[in-house]
Coordinates of C-alpha atoms in Angstrom, one line a residue:
Chain A
X1133 CA 202.9 -100.8 79.4
X1134 CA 200.1 -99.8 77.1
X1135 CA 197.3 -99.4 79.6
X1136 CA 196.9 -96.1 81.4
X1137 CA 196.6 -96.3 85.2
X1138 CA 193.0 -96.9 86.5
X1139 CA 190.7 -94.0 86.5
X1140 CA 189.2 -93.8 90.0
X1141 CA 189.6 -96.3 92.8
X1142 CA 187.9 -99.6 93.6
X1143 CA 187.1 -98.3 97.1
X1144 CA 187.5 -100.3 100.2
X1145 CA 185.0 -101.9 102.6
X1146 CA 183.2 -98.6 103.3
X1147 CA 183.3 -97.0 99.8
X1148 CA 183.3 -99.9 97.3
X1149 CA 179.5 -99.9 97.0
X1150 CA 179.3 -96.3 95.9
X1151 CA 180.1 -97.2 92.3
X1152 CA 180.5 -101.0 92.2
X1153 CA 177.9 -102.3 94.7
X1154 CA 175.2 -103.0 92.2
X1155 CA 177.3 -104.9 89.6
X1156 CA 179.1 -106.9 92.4
X1157 CA 175.8 -108.0 93.9
X1158 CA 174.5 -108.9 90.4
X1159 CA 177.4 -111.2 89.7
X1160 CA 177.1 -112.7 93.1
X1161 CA 173.4 -113.2 92.5
X1162 CA 174.4 -115.0 89.2
X1163 CA 176.5 -117.3 91.2
X1164 CA 173.3 -119.1 92.2
X1165 CA 172.8 -120.1 88.5
X1166 CA 175.7 -122.6 88.7
X1167 CA 174.6 -126.2 88.4
X1168 CA 174.4 -128.0 91.7
X1169 CA 175.7 -131.5 92.6
X1170 CA 172.1 -132.8 92.2
X1171 CA 171.9 -131.3 88.7
X1172 CA 175.2 -133.0 87.7
X1173 CA 174.0 -136.2 89.2
X1174 CA 170.8 -136.2 87.1
X1175 CA 172.8 -135.1 84.0
X1176 CA 175.2 -138.1 84.3
X1177 CA 172.2 -140.4 84.5
X1178 CA 170.8 -139.3 81.1
X1179 CA 170.6 -141.8 78.3
X1180 CA 170.2 -139.4 75.4
X1181 CA 171.1 -135.8 74.6
X1182 CA 167.5 -134.9 74.7
X1183 CA 167.3 -136.1 78.3
X1184 CA 170.2 -133.7 79.1
X1185 CA 168.1 -130.9 77.6
X1186 CA 165.1 -132.0 79.7
X1187 CA 167.2 -131.9 82.8
X1188 CA 168.6 -128.5 81.9
X1189 CA 165.1 -127.1 81.5
X1190 CA 164.9 -126.8 85.3
X1191 CA 168.1 -124.9 85.5
X1192 CA 169.1 -121.4 84.5
X1193 CA 169.8 -122.6 81.0
X1194 CA 166.2 -123.2 80.1
X1195 CA 165.6 -120.0 78.3
X1196 CA 168.9 -120.3 76.4
X1197 CA 167.9 -123.7 75.1
X1198 CA 164.2 -123.0 74.5
X1199 CA 164.3 -122.2 70.8
X1200 CA 166.8 -124.8 69.8
X1201 CA 165.5 -127.4 67.3
X1202 CA 167.9 -130.2 67.8
X1203 CA 170.4 -130.2 70.6
X1204 CA 173.9 -131.3 69.9
X1205 CA 176.9 -130.8 72.2
X1206 CA 178.1 -128.1 69.8
X1207 CA 174.8 -126.2 69.8
X1208 CA 174.6 -126.6 73.6
X1209 CA 178.0 -125.1 73.9
X1210 CA 177.1 -122.2 71.6
X1211 CA 173.9 -121.4 73.4
X1212 CA 175.6 -121.6 76.8
X1213 CA 178.4 -119.3 75.7
X1214 CA 175.9 -116.9 74.2
X1215 CA 174.1 -116.9 77.6
X1216 CA 177.4 -116.2 79.4
X1217 CA 178.2 -113.4 77.0
X1218 CA 174.7 -111.8 77.4
X1219 CA 175.3 -111.8 81.2
X1220 CA 178.7 -110.4 80.8
X1221 CA 177.5 -107.6 78.6
X1222 CA 174.8 -106.8 81.1
X1223 CA 177.4 -106.5 83.8
X1224 CA 179.6 -104.4 81.5
X1225 CA 176.8 -102.0 80.8
X1226 CA 176.2 -101.5 84.5
X1227 CA 179.9 -100.9 85.3
X1228 CA 181.7 -97.6 85.7
X1229 CA 185.4 -96.9 85.9
X1230 CA 187.6 -98.6 86.9
X1231 CA 185.4 -101.7 86.9
X1232 CA 184.6 -101.2 83.2
X1233 CA 188.3 -101.3 82.2
X1234 CA 188.7 -104.3 84.4
X1235 CA 185.9 -106.1 82.5
X1236 CA 187.4 -105.0 79.2
X1237 CA 190.7 -106.6 80.2
X1238 CA 188.8 -109.9 80.7
X1239 CA 187.6 -109.7 77.1
X1240 CA 191.1 -108.9 75.6
X1241 CA 192.1 -112.5 76.1
X1242 CA 189.2 -113.6 73.8
X1243 CA 190.1 -110.9 71.3
X1244 CA 193.7 -112.2 71.1
X1245 CA 192.3 -115.7 70.6
X1246 CA 190.0 -114.5 67.8
X1247 CA 192.7 -112.7 66.0
X1248 CA 194.9 -115.8 66.1
X1249 CA 192.0 -118.0 65.1
X1250 CA 191.4 -115.8 62.0
X1251 CA 195.0 -115.7 61.1
X1252 CA 195.4 -119.5 61.5
X1253 CA 192.2 -120.1 59.5
X1254 CA 193.4 -117.9 56.7
X1255 CA 196.7 -119.8 56.5
X1256 CA 194.8 -123.0 55.9
X1257 CA 192.5 -121.2 53.5
X1258 CA 189.3 -121.6 55.3
X1259 CA 186.1 -119.6 54.6
X1260 CA 185.9 -116.3 56.4
X1261 CA 182.3 -116.7 57.4
X1262 CA 182.9 -120.0 58.9
X1263 CA 185.8 -118.6 60.8
X1264 CA 183.9 -115.7 62.2
X1265 CA 181.2 -118.1 63.3
X1266 CA 183.8 -119.9 65.3
X1267 CA 185.1 -116.8 67.1
X1268 CA 184.4 -116.3 70.7
X1269 CA 181.6 -113.8 71.0
X1270 CA 183.3 -112.0 74.0
X1271 CA 186.2 -111.0 71.8
X1272 CA 184.4 -109.7 68.8
X1273 CA 185.6 -106.6 66.9
X1274 CA 183.5 -104.7 64.4
X1275 CA 182.4 -106.8 61.4
X1276 CA 184.6 -104.9 59.0
X1277 CA 187.6 -105.4 61.3
X1278 CA 186.9 -109.1 61.6
X1279 CA 186.7 -109.5 57.8
X1280 CA 189.9 -107.7 57.1
X1281 CA 192.1 -109.6 59.5
X1282 CA 192.6 -112.7 57.4
X1283 CA 193.2 -110.7 54.2
X1284 CA 196.8 -109.9 55.2
X1285 CA 199.5 -112.2 54.0
X1286 CA 201.5 -114.4 56.4
X1287 CA 204.7 -112.5 56.3
X1288 CA 206.5 -109.9 58.4
X1289 CA 205.2 -107.1 56.1
X1290 CA 201.8 -108.6 56.2
X1291 CA 201.7 -108.5 60.0
X1292 CA 203.1 -105.0 60.1
X1293 CA 200.3 -103.9 57.7
X1294 CA 197.8 -105.8 59.7
X1295 CA 198.9 -103.9 62.8
X1296 CA 199.1 -100.5 61.1
X1297 CA 195.8 -100.7 59.2
X1298 CA 193.5 -102.8 61.4
X1299 CA 194.7 -103.8 64.9
X1300 CA 196.1 -100.4 65.8
X1301 CA 192.5 -99.3 66.6
X1302 CA 191.7 -102.3 68.7
X1303 CA 192.4 -102.7 72.3
X1304 CA 194.8 -105.6 71.6
X1305 CA 196.8 -103.4 69.2
X1306 CA 199.4 -102.3 71.8
X1307 CA 200.2 -106.0 72.5
X1308 CA 200.7 -106.6 68.8
X1309 CA 202.9 -103.6 68.6
X1310 CA 205.0 -104.8 71.5
X1311 CA 205.3 -108.2 69.9
X1312 CA 206.4 -106.7 66.5
X1313 CA 208.9 -104.4 68.3
X1314 CA 210.4 -107.1 70.4
X1315 CA 210.9 -109.5 67.6
X1316 CA 212.4 -106.7 65.6
X1317 CA 214.8 -105.8 68.4
X1318 CA 215.5 -109.4 69.0
X1319 CA 216.4 -110.4 65.5
X1320 CA 217.7 -107.1 64.4
X1321 CA 215.9 -107.4 61.1
X1322 CA 212.3 -106.2 61.2
X1323 CA 211.3 -107.3 57.7
X1324 CA 211.9 -111.0 57.8
X1325 CA 211.3 -112.0 61.4
X1326 CA 207.7 -113.2 61.4
X1327 CA 207.6 -115.6 58.5
X1328 CA 209.1 -118.4 60.5
X1329 CA 207.4 -117.6 63.8
X1330 CA 204.5 -119.8 64.2
X1331 CA 201.0 -118.5 65.0
X1332 CA 201.1 -120.3 68.4
X1333 CA 204.2 -118.3 69.4
X1334 CA 202.6 -115.0 68.4
X1335 CA 199.6 -116.0 70.5
X1336 CA 201.7 -117.0 73.5
X1337 CA 203.5 -113.7 73.3
X1338 CA 200.3 -111.7 73.0
X1339 CA 198.8 -113.5 76.0
X1340 CA 202.0 -112.9 77.9
X1341 CA 201.8 -109.1 77.3
X1342 CA 198.1 -109.2 78.2
X1343 CA 198.8 -111.0 81.4
X1344 CA 201.6 -108.6 82.4
X1345 CA 199.5 -105.6 81.5
X1346 CA 196.5 -106.9 83.4
X1347 CA 198.6 -107.8 86.4
X1348 CA 200.0 -104.3 86.5
X1349 CA 196.6 -102.8 86.1
X1350 CA 195.3 -104.9 89.0
X1351 CA 198.3 -104.0 91.1
X1352 CA 197.5 -100.3 90.6
X1353 CA 193.9 -100.9 91.6
X1354 CA 195.2 -102.0 95.0
X1355 CA 193.2 -103.3 98.0
X1356 CA 191.6 -106.7 98.0
X1357 CA 191.4 -106.6 94.2
X1358 CA 195.2 -106.5 94.0
X1359 CA 195.7 -109.4 96.3
X1360 CA 193.0 -111.7 95.2
X1361 CA 193.0 -111.0 91.4
X1362 CA 196.8 -110.7 91.5
X1363 CA 197.0 -114.2 92.8
X1364 CA 194.6 -115.5 90.2
X1365 CA 196.7 -113.9 87.5
X1366 CA 199.9 -115.3 89.0
X1367 CA 198.5 -118.7 88.9
X1368 CA 197.3 -118.2 85.4
X1369 CA 200.8 -117.0 84.3
X1370 CA 202.5 -120.0 85.9
X1371 CA 200.1 -122.3 84.1
X1372 CA 201.0 -120.7 80.8
X1373 CA 204.7 -120.9 81.5
X1374 CA 204.5 -124.6 82.4
X1375 CA 202.3 -125.4 79.4
X1376 CA 204.6 -123.5 77.0
X1377 CA 207.5 -125.5 78.3
X1378 CA 205.6 -128.8 78.1
X1379 CA 204.3 -128.1 74.6
X1380 CA 207.7 -127.1 73.3
X1381 CA 209.2 -130.5 73.8
X1382 CA 209.7 -132.1 70.4
X1383 CA 209.4 -128.8 68.5
X1384 CA 212.1 -126.5 67.2
X1385 CA 211.4 -124.3 70.2
X1386 CA 213.1 -126.8 72.5
X1387 CA 216.5 -126.6 70.6
X1388 CA 219.1 -125.2 72.9
X1389 CA 219.6 -122.0 70.9
X1390 CA 215.8 -121.4 70.6
X1391 CA 215.3 -122.1 74.3
X1392 CA 217.3 -119.1 75.5
X1393 CA 216.3 -116.8 72.7
X1394 CA 212.6 -117.5 71.9
X1395 CA 211.1 -119.7 74.5
X1396 CA 212.5 -117.6 77.3
X1397 CA 210.6 -114.6 75.9
X1398 CA 207.3 -116.3 76.1
X1399 CA 207.4 -116.7 79.9
X1400 CA 205.3 -114.0 81.6
X1401 CA 207.1 -111.6 83.9
X1402 CA 204.5 -112.3 86.6
X1403 CA 203.6 -115.3 88.7
X1404 CA 204.8 -117.4 91.5
X1405 CA 207.4 -119.0 89.2
X1406 CA 208.8 -115.6 88.1
X1407 CA 211.7 -114.9 88.3
X1408 CA 213.4 -117.8 89.9
X1409 CA 211.3 -120.5 88.4
X1410 CA 211.0 -119.1 84.9
X1411 CA 214.8 -118.7 84.7
X1412 CA 215.2 -122.3 85.6
X1413 CA 212.5 -123.3 83.0
X1414 CA 214.7 -121.7 80.3
X1415 CA 217.2 -124.6 80.6
X1416 CA 214.7 -127.4 80.7
X1417 CA 215.1 -129.8 77.9
X1418 CA 212.7 -132.6 78.7
X1419 CA 209.9 -133.7 81.0
X1420 CA 212.3 -135.1 83.6
X1421 CA 214.1 -131.8 83.9
X1422 CA 210.8 -129.9 84.0
X1423 CA 209.7 -132.2 86.8
X1424 CA 212.9 -131.4 88.7
X1425 CA 212.2 -127.7 88.5
X1426 CA 208.6 -127.9 89.6
X1427 CA 209.6 -130.1 92.5
X1428 CA 210.9 -126.9 94.1
X1429 CA 207.4 -125.3 94.0
X1430 CA 205.0 -127.1 96.4
X1431 CA 201.9 -125.9 94.7
X1432 CA 203.0 -127.3 91.3
X1433 CA 204.6 -130.4 92.6
X1434 CA 201.3 -132.1 93.2
X1435 CA 200.0 -131.2 89.8
X1436 CA 203.2 -132.4 88.2
X1437 CA 203.0 -135.6 90.0
X1438 CA 199.6 -136.3 88.6
X1439 CA 201.0 -135.8 85.1
X1440 CA 204.2 -137.7 85.8
X1441 CA 202.6 -140.8 87.3
X1442 CA 200.4 -141.0 84.2
X1443 CA 197.9 -143.2 86.1
X1444 CA 194.2 -142.7 86.1
X1445 CA 194.5 -141.1 82.7
X1446 CA 194.1 -137.6 84.2
X1447 CA 196.0 -135.2 82.0
X1448 CA 197.9 -132.2 83.3
X1449 CA 195.2 -130.0 81.8
X1450 CA 192.6 -131.7 84.0
X1451 CA 194.8 -131.2 87.0
X1452 CA 195.1 -127.5 86.1
X1453 CA 191.4 -127.2 85.6
X1454 CA 190.8 -128.7 89.1
X1455 CA 193.3 -126.3 90.6
X1456 CA 191.8 -123.4 88.7
X1457 CA 188.3 -124.1 90.0
X1458 CA 189.6 -124.3 93.5
X1459 CA 191.4 -121.0 93.3
X1460 CA 188.6 -119.2 91.4
X1461 CA 186.0 -120.3 94.0
X1462 CA 188.1 -118.6 96.6
X1463 CA 187.4 -115.3 94.9
X1464 CA 183.8 -115.6 96.0
X1465 CA 184.9 -115.9 99.7
X1466 CA 185.4 -112.2 100.2
X1467 CA 183.4 -109.2 99.3
X1468 CA 184.2 -105.7 97.9
X1469 CA 186.7 -106.6 95.2
X1470 CA 186.8 -107.2 91.4
X1471 CA 188.1 -110.7 91.1
X1472 CA 184.6 -112.2 91.3
X1473 CA 183.9 -110.9 87.8
X1474 CA 186.9 -112.7 86.3
X1475 CA 186.2 -115.8 88.5
X1476 CA 182.6 -115.9 87.4
X1477 CA 183.5 -115.9 83.7
X1478 CA 186.1 -118.5 84.2
X1479 CA 183.9 -120.8 86.3
X1480 CA 181.1 -120.5 83.9
X1481 CA 183.5 -121.6 81.1
X1482 CA 184.3 -124.6 83.2
X1483 CA 180.7 -125.4 83.6
X1484 CA 180.2 -125.1 79.9
X1485 CA 183.1 -127.5 79.4
X1486 CA 181.4 -129.9 81.8
X1487 CA 178.1 -129.7 80.0
X1488 CA 179.8 -130.4 76.6
X1489 CA 181.8 -133.2 78.1
X1490 CA 178.7 -134.8 79.6
X1491 CA 176.7 -134.5 76.5
X1492 CA 179.6 -135.8 74.3
X1493 CA 180.0 -138.8 76.5
X1494 CA 176.3 -139.5 76.3
X1495 CA 176.3 -139.1 72.5
X1496 CA 179.2 -141.4 72.1
X1497 CA 178.0 -143.9 74.7
X1498 CA 181.1 -143.5 76.8
X1499 CA 179.4 -143.9 80.2
X1500 CA 182.5 -144.8 82.2
X1501 CA 184.2 -141.5 81.1
X1502 CA 181.2 -139.4 82.0
X1503 CA 182.2 -138.4 85.6
X1504 CA 185.6 -137.0 84.5
X1505 CA 184.7 -133.3 84.9
X1506 CA 185.3 -130.7 87.5
X1507 CA 182.0 -129.5 89.0
X1508 CA 181.9 -125.9 90.2
X1509 CA 181.0 -125.1 93.8
X1510 CA 180.5 -128.8 94.4
X1511 CA 180.0 -130.0 97.9
X1512 CA 182.1 -133.0 97.0
X1513 CA 185.1 -131.3 95.7
X1514 CA 188.3 -132.9 96.9
X1515 CA 189.4 -129.8 98.8
X1516 CA 186.1 -129.6 100.6
X1517 CA 186.0 -133.3 101.4
X1518 CA 189.5 -133.0 102.8
X1519 CA 188.4 -130.1 105.1
X1520 CA 185.4 -132.0 106.4
X1521 CA 187.2 -135.3 107.2
Chain K
X1381 CA 206.3 -67.1 117.6
X1382 CA 205.3 -63.5 117.6
X1383 CA 207.9 -61.1 118.8
X1384 CA 207.4 -58.9 121.9
X1385 CA 206.3 -55.8 120.0
X1386 CA 203.4 -57.5 118.3
X1387 CA 201.9 -58.9 121.5
X1388 CA 198.7 -57.1 122.4
X1389 CA 198.7 -55.5 125.8
X1390 CA 195.1 -54.4 125.9
X1391 CA 192.5 -56.2 128.1
X1392 CA 190.3 -56.7 125.1
X1393 CA 192.9 -58.7 123.1
X1394 CA 192.6 -62.3 122.1
X1395 CA 194.9 -64.3 124.3
X1396 CA 194.9 -67.5 122.3
X1397 CA 192.8 -70.5 121.6
X1398 CA 191.7 -71.0 125.2
X1399 CA 190.1 -67.6 125.1
X1400 CA 188.5 -68.2 121.6
X1401 CA 186.8 -71.2 123.0
X1402 CA 185.6 -69.6 126.3
X1403 CA 184.3 -66.6 124.4
X1404 CA 182.1 -68.8 122.3
X1405 CA 178.6 -68.7 123.7
X1406 CA 177.6 -71.9 125.6
X1407 CA 174.3 -71.6 123.6
X1408 CA 176.4 -71.9 120.5
X1409 CA 178.2 -75.0 121.8
X1410 CA 174.9 -76.6 122.8
X1411 CA 173.4 -76.0 119.4
X1412 CA 176.5 -77.3 117.6
X1413 CA 176.1 -80.4 119.8
X1414 CA 172.6 -80.8 118.4
X1415 CA 173.8 -80.2 114.9
X1416 CA 176.7 -82.7 115.1
X1417 CA 174.6 -85.3 116.9
X1418 CA 171.9 -85.2 114.3
X1419 CA 174.0 -84.6 111.3
X1420 CA 176.7 -87.2 111.9
X1421 CA 174.0 -89.8 112.8
X1422 CA 172.3 -89.1 109.5
X1423 CA 175.6 -89.4 107.7
X1424 CA 176.1 -92.8 109.3
X1425 CA 172.6 -93.9 108.4
X1426 CA 172.8 -92.7 104.8
X1427 CA 176.2 -94.4 104.4
X1428 CA 174.8 -97.6 105.7
X1429 CA 171.7 -97.4 103.5
X1430 CA 173.7 -97.0 100.3
X1431 CA 176.1 -99.8 101.3
X1432 CA 173.1 -102.1 101.8
X1433 CA 170.8 -100.7 99.2
X1434 CA 173.1 -101.1 96.2
X1435 CA 173.9 -104.7 97.1
X1436 CA 170.3 -105.4 97.9
X1437 CA 169.1 -104.2 94.5
X1438 CA 171.8 -106.1 92.7
X1439 CA 171.3 -109.3 94.6
X1440 CA 167.5 -109.1 94.2
X1441 CA 167.9 -109.3 90.4
X1442 CA 168.5 -113.1 90.5
X1443 CA 166.7 -113.7 93.8
X1444 CA 163.6 -111.4 94.0
X1445 CA 162.5 -113.2 97.2
X1446 CA 165.1 -111.4 99.3
X1447 CA 163.8 -107.9 98.6
X1448 CA 161.3 -107.4 101.3
X1449 CA 163.1 -109.4 103.9
X1450 CA 166.3 -107.5 103.5
X1451 CA 164.6 -104.2 104.0
X1452 CA 165.3 -105.0 107.7
X1453 CA 168.9 -104.1 107.0
X1454 CA 167.8 -100.7 105.7
X1455 CA 165.6 -100.2 108.8
X1456 CA 168.6 -101.0 111.0
X1457 CA 170.5 -98.3 109.3
X1458 CA 167.5 -96.0 109.6
X1459 CA 167.5 -96.7 113.3
X1460 CA 170.9 -95.0 113.5
X1461 CA 169.3 -91.8 112.2
X1462 CA 166.5 -92.1 114.7
X1463 CA 169.0 -92.3 117.6
X1464 CA 170.4 -89.0 116.3
X1465 CA 166.9 -87.5 116.1
X1466 CA 166.1 -88.7 119.7
X1467 CA 169.3 -87.2 121.0
X1468 CA 168.7 -83.9 119.1
X1469 CA 165.2 -83.6 120.6
X1470 CA 166.6 -84.3 124.2
X1471 CA 169.4 -81.8 123.7
X1472 CA 167.2 -79.1 122.1
X1473 CA 164.8 -79.3 125.0
X1474 CA 167.6 -78.5 127.4
X1475 CA 168.5 -75.3 125.7
X1476 CA 166.5 -72.6 127.5
X1477 CA 166.4 -68.9 126.8
X1478 CA 167.5 -66.8 129.8
X1479 CA 164.9 -64.6 131.4
X1480 CA 166.9 -61.5 131.1
X1481 CA 165.8 -58.1 130.1
X1482 CA 169.1 -56.8 128.8
X1483 CA 171.9 -58.5 126.9
X1484 CA 174.4 -58.5 129.7
X1485 CA 174.7 -61.2 132.2
X1486 CA 174.8 -60.1 135.8
X1487 CA 177.8 -60.8 138.0
X1488 CA 176.0 -63.4 140.1
X1489 CA 175.0 -65.4 137.0
X1490 CA 175.9 -69.1 137.3
X1491 CA 178.8 -69.1 134.9
X1492 CA 180.0 -72.6 136.0
X1493 CA 176.6 -74.2 135.2
X1494 CA 176.4 -72.1 132.1
X1495 CA 179.7 -73.4 130.6
X1496 CA 179.1 -76.9 131.9
X1497 CA 175.8 -77.1 130.1
X1498 CA 177.3 -75.8 126.8
X1499 CA 180.4 -78.1 126.8
X1500 CA 178.4 -81.1 128.1
X1501 CA 175.8 -80.8 125.4
X1502 CA 178.4 -80.3 122.7
X1503 CA 180.2 -83.4 123.8
X1504 CA 177.0 -85.4 124.1
X1505 CA 176.1 -84.5 120.5
X1506 CA 179.5 -85.4 119.3
X1507 CA 179.5 -88.8 121.1
X1508 CA 176.2 -89.7 119.6
X1509 CA 177.2 -88.5 116.2
X1510 CA 180.5 -90.3 116.0
X1511 CA 179.3 -93.6 117.4
X1512 CA 176.4 -93.5 115.0
X1513 CA 178.7 -93.1 112.0
X1514 CA 180.6 -96.2 113.1
X1515 CA 177.3 -98.0 113.8
X1516 CA 175.7 -97.0 110.5
X1517 CA 178.7 -98.0 108.4
X1518 CA 179.1 -101.4 110.1
X1519 CA 175.4 -102.1 109.9
X1520 CA 175.6 -101.2 106.2
X1521 CA 178.5 -103.5 105.5
X1522 CA 176.9 -106.4 107.4
X1523 CA 173.6 -105.6 105.6
X1524 CA 175.3 -105.6 102.2
X1525 CA 176.8 -109.0 102.9
X1526 CA 173.4 -110.2 104.3
X1527 CA 171.6 -109.4 101.1
X1528 CA 174.2 -111.2 99.0
X1529 CA 174.3 -114.2 101.3
X1530 CA 170.6 -114.4 101.5
X1531 CA 170.4 -114.5 97.7
X1532 CA 172.5 -117.7 97.8
X1533 CA 171.2 -119.4 100.8
X1534 CA 168.0 -118.3 102.7
X1535 CA 169.1 -120.0 105.9
X1536 CA 172.0 -117.5 106.3
X1537 CA 169.6 -114.5 106.7
X1538 CA 168.9 -114.9 110.4
X1539 CA 172.5 -115.6 111.2
X1540 CA 173.8 -112.5 109.6
X1541 CA 170.9 -110.5 111.0
X1542 CA 172.3 -111.3 114.5
X1543 CA 175.6 -109.8 113.4
X1544 CA 173.7 -106.7 112.2
X1545 CA 171.9 -106.4 115.5
X1546 CA 175.3 -106.3 117.3
X1547 CA 176.5 -103.6 114.9
X1548 CA 173.3 -101.7 115.5
X1549 CA 173.9 -101.9 119.3
X1550 CA 177.0 -99.8 118.9
X1551 CA 174.7 -96.9 118.2
X1552 CA 172.7 -97.6 121.4
X1553 CA 175.9 -97.4 123.5
X1554 CA 176.4 -94.0 122.0
X1555 CA 173.0 -92.7 122.8
X1556 CA 173.0 -94.1 126.4
X1557 CA 176.3 -92.4 127.1
X1558 CA 175.1 -89.3 125.4
X1559 CA 172.0 -89.1 127.6
X1560 CA 174.0 -89.6 130.7
X1561 CA 176.5 -86.9 129.6
X1562 CA 173.8 -84.4 129.0
X1563 CA 171.8 -85.3 132.1
X1564 CA 173.4 -82.8 134.4
X1565 CA 173.4 -80.1 131.8
X1566 CA 170.9 -77.4 132.7
X1567 CA 171.1 -73.9 131.4
X1568 CA 170.7 -71.3 134.1
X1569 CA 167.7 -69.1 133.3
X1570 CA 168.1 -66.5 135.9
X1571 CA 170.8 -65.1 138.1
X1572 CA 171.5 -66.9 141.3

């Protein structure tokens, strides 16, 4: 694995605060900036996007939206992400080892996404400036690095050059190297392997390596961080494995030969599904068979049933989002561990998704769709309602 | 084990740990008791204060209203140090210089009372010190959570404060027992 073992320890109940007390309290203070049930209620009553803005001026977003001329869902999203990134960078600047490495790990995911976005954009011949503007600000490289990524040709040699000249210096370089090496070993011919591999497959492999690396790092940190963050990553890995299988149906990846050779390699070697579940997933050829595998795992059975029943037009993504919010909220239930930092970023992303959804619905006059979002720390979440009744 | 030839036959030889301990002056024991009682109490207090303080400062960034209220948690930790100081003063007052002209103790000197006082004060100091470390750390952890909880929901402050009071009471148990332990300890000042 590329990452060195953590420098220093997280500390336990009695020593965590020596190095990480301040950033932890900061992020827990930031928890109060999540929109409340009342905020969401007011937002869904809005008639125009400007009303949304007016409502948000009472919230933590007011300063982020202050100097925006015309608010659109896209500009709202951009401003909100920028706000999240500012907060994250503040936390990062207050962090010392091993928390700083932990926070860097959170950003690697966005770096991988940005590299893939640039490569994909270059394939379809889009303008580089436009592409860079679309990149997630958490995963930014140096300007020169960003500009040089799309200049490499879409071939095995091009990717090897891309790795050797540009990505080798970035934190995601080791994952790319592992990918190149594995595909070389796998096909036995290092020059011609990548041409036919789609960008999505590269992305899935890089994310897989990132997840495995992150999981191992967290495991080495030990303590509450290992158990709470380990569980979040396991759930994340399982979601990826299920989604990869589900999205492969109807693509060449689902052909029997590809299933065992290529799709199998995309399943992360962490998670509740690993190893028994992911071995079973290898042979899955259609939704029905996938359902039969997930039937064996109680935590995914319910999610799968939502998808399989097809009623109430809730997609499997929505079901996963809801489950994610529920598990991420749990990270805030205990103190003196690192998982809150990851959970905060992910929950804020969910909130931004909610805001975009609400403002899009208002813009397109789709009032009956407006309540289909997953509020964060809501008093009316299904799992809280269940507990009360 | 040492073989027979290396065992010292002289009366002035060290006969093992028991003798090392009995040959330490009871005045030394008593003063070490003061040192441990005060020192460990202050370690506990300091430990609690940084546990609370770092969380308090962090949580106050988003919720500045908590900053004065949560100083109570810091004061609770400080109280731990004060228990140590009280105990140190009580113990120090019990250490009395003997009214002897020369440096040898006479044969009818009250050796039992002398050793009793030394060991008793050493143990009293240690009891206070160790309970105060435990008390300081637990007040600190509760105080750290108190600051974070108060930043989210002001109504939680009083509830967690009660938890903190109980954690603080641990230190009081220590000082009560410490005082009782040291009560009967009186250094003889003159020969019987």
